[in-house]
């Protein structure tokens, strides 16, 4: 079966299994020489593809138990985060950590140890995970948590499926009073102003910036910084507060076919960016918005990855340590605007402290942006790699499709230990993806 | 207001599960009937958690005709809608040589489903209300070399449903015949299905719910199938028999 990630690059032909029961899953894992689990395919590159055996969790998607006293949900790995919201928001519960799309599976969220707009305050997904069941190559399942089998736990969170197949997990949801968000958007004239806004608002529950990476000179890094809070009943007009979980259905529409490759060139991207900035500046100030538009604005356009045309696109996401963030971001933005490749979406986010064996976040700033795939952008991406390395940063595997093993090895001191752990526990031969092979993990 | 219960016979199938979810999402309690029903416990808790409705499990074998009456009477509540999703495709090549296997396919797609729906039909008729749904197949519209054992049984089932509908039309009981073309399920896994003619269990479920609510008689899933089958039925037998279709 032909498989690719969300970026539709690279495209590989893989043997795919989609077990419908735990027993079938065990057979699939035991039968193959090496496997990788695949959730909803939202990682951008080749993290969830093993040409010999890719095991999809789409049918293992049952919610098993919920304890309303502590907000704990036990579920199978194929459950989508969006399903959890659909089932529990009306009862007053939301995800503790939400990535930028709700079409992510629970297994994928754990394996990538995803982060949300609240990382600076609440940390990554692991902070809401009570325990995880992981299946090894023999089909045996081990439960792990921060206290029980902590090594397996620490390496599974952020381990990108390379420690085994997650078969079940218990996570904590967060209580909320409504389905609405109080959102404040402030324009920042340049990178420094944007970072100042992040630093001035450490207590905001959520913060994120859209950054115009084509602006240059004194406007380099101009941004729209959005802060958000879950709306309390007292924040809402009376009629809304009476039905605080009723939000009108978000209208979604699909990008129906592959847009021609020229639809997104340098000119259209620049126009888009300028417009977005101006419109955002005018609308700045406080707004009440529904959870879906606040957390998942891109989900309103299903299959938006097709606007990049058939060749697909690559995402770049790095994090830079706090002290080097300004210099590093500045250098990255210069390289991007100079290359004139038409980056479409760029997001800037402040991360809080994090300790973990192999998860992506570290305290500092993360920058994420998309590029259509072509020779020129691939060259630019290599340059961005180098700038990131020069500033002590590292890369998000869930977004990577093309990094070289050398760059990766230079980016992260933890790699040796992770590799050793994979060898020592017999994971290395049994759990592998096209990405882990490319990066020599 | 509490909604009326919906029974799914063959609830482990992908189409059965999707149908149960679709009714539960509308607030209907659901009764899941299948062989080895206790293996559906995870699905039961899932439906309860997602949809906040009552979900019960019931042991059911469509081939065990002698148990059918007791099965119906043993249900905690007589359902308003009884849906039979049970089916067995088998391997055509095996069905040609191993006639016991062929008979099993015939019984699983026709005799068993017709028998259980007849039990419900009689009770619904007395009650004067209810909806019966049979999931048949476009394969029953014309026998083809590649799957006529399965197809003939589905043909029998479709004819049975149409007769039942005729009989009960004035009695407050409605009968829906569901005719899927290709659906991505366990039954068709690994087959190379033409994408434009293939649909998902969720789509089948949505169409089925809609047909029950609007009292539609016969639904093709993916409307193109209606026209494809019209053409296939219109081909003269003298030509049809020499072609691979
Ligand atoms: C529009 C968009 C926005 C995004 N925004 C964010 C964001 O804000 N923050 C963020 O952190 N990420 C973000 N992501 C990335 C996304 O959250 C991750 O890639 C996530 O892992 C995708 O989950 P998935 O279920 O699609 O997994 P897949 O893409 O199928 O797999 C991803 C990884 O998880 C592993 N995996 C999946 N299931 C299991 C399992 N059961 N057991 C073991 N390993 C498993 C796979 O092996 C693979 O390594 C975004 C992605 C998109 C497309
Ligand atoms: N998939 C398609 O393309 C397609 C097209 C047209 C029509 N259909 C029809 O749609 C229906 C659902 O099929 P599906 O595609 O979802 O495939 P499926 O998963 O194979 O479903 C068939 C179901 O029938 C059940 N069953 C078989 N024999 C039984 C018995 N003796 N007693 C009780 N249950 C029995 C099976 O139960 P177990 O789980 O216990 O095995 C299974 O759940 C079938 O009637 C099929 O003919 C399917």
mmCIF file with all atom_site columns, C-alpha atoms in Angstrom, chain A residues 59 229 271 295 304 320 353 373 410 421:
data_model
loop_
_atom_site.group_PDB
_atom_site.id
_atom_site.type_symbol
_atom_site.label_atom_id
_atom_site.label_alt_id
_atom_site.label_comp_id
_atom_site.label_asym_id
_atom_site.label_entity_id
_atom_site.label_seq_id
_atom_site.pdbx_PDB_ins_code
_atom_site.Cartn_x
_atom_site.Cartn_y
_atom_site.Cartn_z
_atom_site.occupancy
_atom_site.B_iso_or_equiv
_atom_site.pdbx_formal_charge
_atom_site.auth_seq_id
_atom_site.auth_comp_id
_atom_site.auth_asym_id
_atom_site.auth_atom_id
_atom_site.pdbx_PDB_model_num
ATOM 1  C CA . UNK A 1 59  ? -9.627 -0.059 14.477 1.00 0.00 ? 59  UNK A CA 1
ATOM 2  C CA . UNK A 1 229 ? -7.902 31.357 28.423 1.00 0.00 ? 229 UNK A CA 1
ATOM 3  C CA . UNK A 1 271 ? 0.368  38.706 -0.383 1.00 0.00 ? 271 UNK A CA 1
ATOM 4  C CA . UNK A 1 295 ? -7.045 25.371 18.976 1.00 0.00 ? 295 UNK A CA 1
ATOM 5  C CA . UNK A 1 304 ? -5.295 21.476 3.251  1.00 0.00 ? 304 UNK A CA 1
ATOM 6  C CA . UNK A 1 320 ? 16.341 26.901 20.286 1.00 0.00 ? 320 UNK A CA 1
ATOM 7  C CA . UNK A 1 353 ? 11.246 23.774 30.941 1.00 0.00 ? 353 UNK A CA 1
ATOM 8  C CA . UNK A 1 373 ? 9.112  20.524 -1.785 1.00 0.00 ? 373 UNK A CA 1
ATOM 9  C CA . UNK A 1 410 ? 24.882 16.793 16.020 1.00 0.00 ? 410 UNK A CA 1
ATOM 10 C CA . UNK A 1 421 ? 18.503 1.948  25.302 1.00 0.00 ? 421 UNK A CA 1
#
